[in-house]
Amino acid sequence: MRRPIASVLLSAIAPSFVLGASLASAPIASAQDLSATRISDQIEYARGLASSWQFLDLADAVLNGLEGADLTGEQREALALTRADVFAAGARTIGDDSLREGLFDQALDSYSAFLDSYPASALVAEAQRNYIGVARDYSTHMSDLVEEAAGEEQQRLRSAIEERVARVLSNASEAIARLQDIEDRTESQENQLWNMRIDRGRLLLTLGRAAADGEGYLTLAEDEMGEVAFFAPSDSSFPQQAFMVLGEVYLAKGQIADAADTFEYVAENSIPFERDTWMDLREYLNDPQKNFRWSYLEFVTPPMIEAHMQAGNTARAANAGLHLLNMRNLEGFDVSARGELAMVAAARALFDAGGVVGGTPAAADYAWFQTEEEAEAKGLGKRSMRPALELALTLALDQAEGSNSLAAARAKGLINDLIESPGLSFGPEVLMQAARGAYDARDYEAALSAFRRVLTAVQGDPINASLYGGEVCWYMGDTYRRQGRLLEAAMAHREGVVSYAGDEVRDSMNAKSAYDQFGRFMRVDPESKLFKETQQQLAALVQIHVKAGETDVIHDLAQQKYQEAESNGRAATYAEAAGRFAEVPESSKYYGIARSMIGLCYYRAGDLAKAAEAFAAYEDELATTSDDGIRAQLEGSRVRVRFFGGEVALDRANWSKALETFANFPREFPDQAEYHDSALAKAVRAAVELGQIDRALELMEELSKRFPDSSQTLAATGYLFTPLWETYRTTDAGTAERTKVLEPLSKVVELRNRLSKKASFDLLRIESKLWIELGRYEDALTTLERINTAFADDETQADKLEAFVKPDLGVVYIQLDRLPEAHGILAPLVPDPDDKEAKSPSGDVVEAYIKSVAGWMKGDATDPEVMAGVGGAAELEKAYKWATKRSGNSSLESYTPPWFDARFLELWTLYQWSKVDTQHQFNLRQILTTFKRDYGNDFDFMTESGCDPSVAARFRWLDRLAK
C-alpha cells in the first residue's frame, strides 16, 4: 500500500476544511471519466493545496486520484512537476526535523527526474527555478545540521551536500544562460535572473564549505556575488543579498576582516547602529518596510558575530548581538526562526565576552562593557548594569523551550556551558534544562554528567528532590538505554522509585522501565539465580507503583504465553501467543507493542508468510490511522517491526527489502545502538546476495568503523570474503578487476583474522600475500610474524611454514631494505645451482636471494641509492649462477621488459662479483659493450621494446660504474 504523505507531514487539519476538500475531490475515485479540463483543474488545485495552504495530504490524495486518468502529455508533465512541488512544500513546512532531509531528497530527485524525462517541456524553466530554489533551502538546512554534527555523521552530511548541490549547479547555469540570452527581458524575468544568480552563489558557497578541496567553488561564488552586488539594480534588495553571501564566502575562505566589514555593511544598511540615524530613517518607512529590514538584521547577526569573534573583536561581537536585542525591544519586531538562532548567537557572544551589560530593555539601549568602571564612565549607574553572563542565561532560557528545535538545542548547549562557568550558581531548574539539552543533542556522556549534577543539587532539599529526582532518574535510565547499557539503565530507573518516590507518573514510568530494561539485560544469562531474584524485586516495584488498570490483563496474558513459548520453543505455543496479542484492544496502552508482537511470534514459530503479513498489516495501520494516540503507540514499537520484518525478508530471500530495511536501520532508529551492528551485518549479507558488492563494501566500512570488535563485524566479513576472493582468484595480477578488489579484500581478511578467536593459517597466509601485492610490506611482515608465532609448534603446518612463509619473509625483508635478515632466511632455501637433484625455489625467492647477496638499489634510476648485500665471493658466485639461470630460462621471452629486468639483475650481480674477483671485470665490460652495440649506443632499444625509461637509465648507470 502506498503510504500517503499525510501520515508523515500533518498532525491535524481543521475538520471544516477536510469536509470541504473531500467534497471537492470526490470525483477522483473515477479519474478515468474526468474531462481534460477537469484534470487540469485538479492538478492546479493540488498545486494550490501544497504551495499556498500547505495541506499536503490533500494535495497527495488529489494527485493519487489522477494516476488512473487518461492524461495528455502536457498533463503528465504538469502532474510530475506538481508531485515535486508537493515534496518541496513538505520539506519546507514539516514540523519534524528528522523527516526534513528525506523530503528534500525526494523533492530534488523528483525535479531531477522531471528535467531528465521532459527536456523539451514548456515547464522546464519553471522546474529549473523550483529545483534551484529547493536546492538553496536544502543547502541551508543541511548546513545547519553540519554545524551541530560531528565525526562520521558530519562527514555523511558533507558528502550528501556535495553530491546533491553539484548536480543542481549545471541546471542553475543553464537556466541563467537561458534568461541572459533574452534581449528584452521583462521585469519578472529580470528579477528571476538576479534571484537565480544569487542562488547559484549560495550553492557554490555550500559546495565550497562541504567539499574537501572547496577553494575553487568559493572563488567562483566570490566572483558571482561581486558581479551581482555591482551590477544589480541599486534600488532592489539583490545587492544586499549578494553582500550577505559574499560575507559568508569571505568567512569560509578565512578572510575574517573582510567578512566582518561586509556583514557590518549589510547590518548598517538594514538598521543603522546609531540610534539617531535609525530614528530619522524610520519616519520614512511603513511597517512592512521596517519588518523587511529587520529580517535582514536577523539573518546577518549570527555570521557577523562569528566574524568578529574569530577576529578577536569581543566588544563588537557582543554589541552586534545587543543591537539585535535593542531593535526588538524598541520596535516590538516579531522574531522569526532565523531570529531565534540570532538571539542564541547574541547570548553566546555575551557568554564568550563576559564583562557587564549596561542599559535597560525599556530604553532599548543595551551596551557591552569590559568592566563596571567603563560602564560608570559612560554615566551608567549600578542599577542599570548586570553581568553579561546573566543576560546570556536569560536569552538562552527564552529559546530553550521554544518550538525551533535547532535554536533550542543550541540554547541548551549554551546553558550547559554557563553552568560550567566558575563563580556562578544555578538552581535545579536551570541545571535540568542543561542536562536535557545534552540529552536531546545525544551527547550522552555529557548528559549523564549533567543529570548527576542535578541530583547533587537537590541533595538535602526534600522538596526539590521530590520534584526532580524521579524525572532525573528516568532520563538517566533512558540515556543508558540509548547507549545499550541495559543493566545501568535498569538500576537508574530503580533508583528513581527507591530513592525519589512521590510523583505517581514518574514512579510508574521508572518502575516499568526498570523491569523492562532488566528483562532485556537478562538475555545474557536467563537462568541466573541472581538475575531472577532481581527481576522479582523489580516486579514487586511494578505492583507497588503501577496502578491496577495500567498493567492490562489481556496484554499480560499474551506476554505470559510468549514467555512460555520462549521456554519450550514450540511453534504452536508461539502461534497461540500471536492470537492473544491480536486480542489486545486499541484502548490498551500496550496496543502498539501487542501489534508488533504478532509478527514476531509467527517469525519465532517459523511461519514466515504469516509473519510478513502481520508486519505489513502493522505498517499499513501506522500509515493510515487517523488516531494520533494509536499512531504514537505504533511508532513506539516500530523498531521491532522493522528489524524482524528485515529478518523475515532475509529468510525468504527477499534481498532487496532486507537490504533497504537493515541499511537504513541505524539512521531510522539512531537510539537503538545495541542493534546497529547486527543490522549492518545483515545489510552486508543482503547486498552480497544481490551482487551489489560496492554497496556491501560501503556498509562494511560503516560497520567496521563503528563496531571494530563486534562479532557481527566478523560475521559480515564472511559474507564478503567469498565474492571478493572469487574475483581475486580468477583474475590475473595487474588487471582492473583484480586491482578493484585487492584493497577491500585485504581489509575484509585482516578484519576476519583479527576478530577470529582461533588463528587460521590459510587466511593469515592470504592476508600476507595481499599486503605484499599491495606493496604494504610492514603489514605483510606483521602478518607473517604472527603466522610464525601462532604455528611455530604446529607440526601439521611445518612444511607450509618452510615452503611459503619463510620465502615470503625473505621477499618482504628485501622490500624493507633489511637485506642481511633476508639473506639469513633465504640462503638455506636456495640450493647450489649445479645440484640437479635439488628442488628449485620459486622465481620470487631466487630474485630476493640474489638481491640479498648482491645488494639492490632504490630512488632515482640515473643515480640510485645502493643497499648493500651480504656479498662474499662464494655467495656472489652462487647468486650469479642463479641470475644467469633466470635470464636464460626458456619461459622468459627475449627482448621483453621481464627479460631486460632479469638481464640487469644478472649484470648487477656480476658487477658486484667483479669487485671481489677482478677477473670478471673484463667479462662485464664485454657484455655491456655487446648490449650497447645490439640495443643502441644509449640502450634506447629497451624503451622501444616497452620497458619503462628507468630500465635503460639503470643500464646506463651500471655502464658508467663498470668503466
Short mmCIF file of C-alpha atoms in Angstrom, two decimals, residues 50 424 445 449 513 645 669 698 859 882 886:
data_model
loop_
_atom_site.label_atom_id
_atom_site.label_comp_id
_atom_site.label_asym_id
_atom_site.label_seq_id
_atom_site.Cartn_x
_atom_site.Cartn_y
_atom_site.Cartn_z
CA ALA A 50 0.54 22.32 -1.39
CA LEU A 424 28.08 31.07 39.04
CA GLU A 445 28.22 11.22 28.47
CA SER A 449 27.25 14.11 33.99
CA SER A 513 11.24 0.82 32.69
CA GLY A 645 10.49 -7.62 9.18
CA PHE A 669 16.45 4.25 14.78
CA GLU A 698 30.21 0.74 1.86
CA GLY A 859 65.43 6.00 -5.82
CA TRP A 882 71.18 -18.34 -10.33
CA ARG A 886 66.82 -16.87 -14.50
#
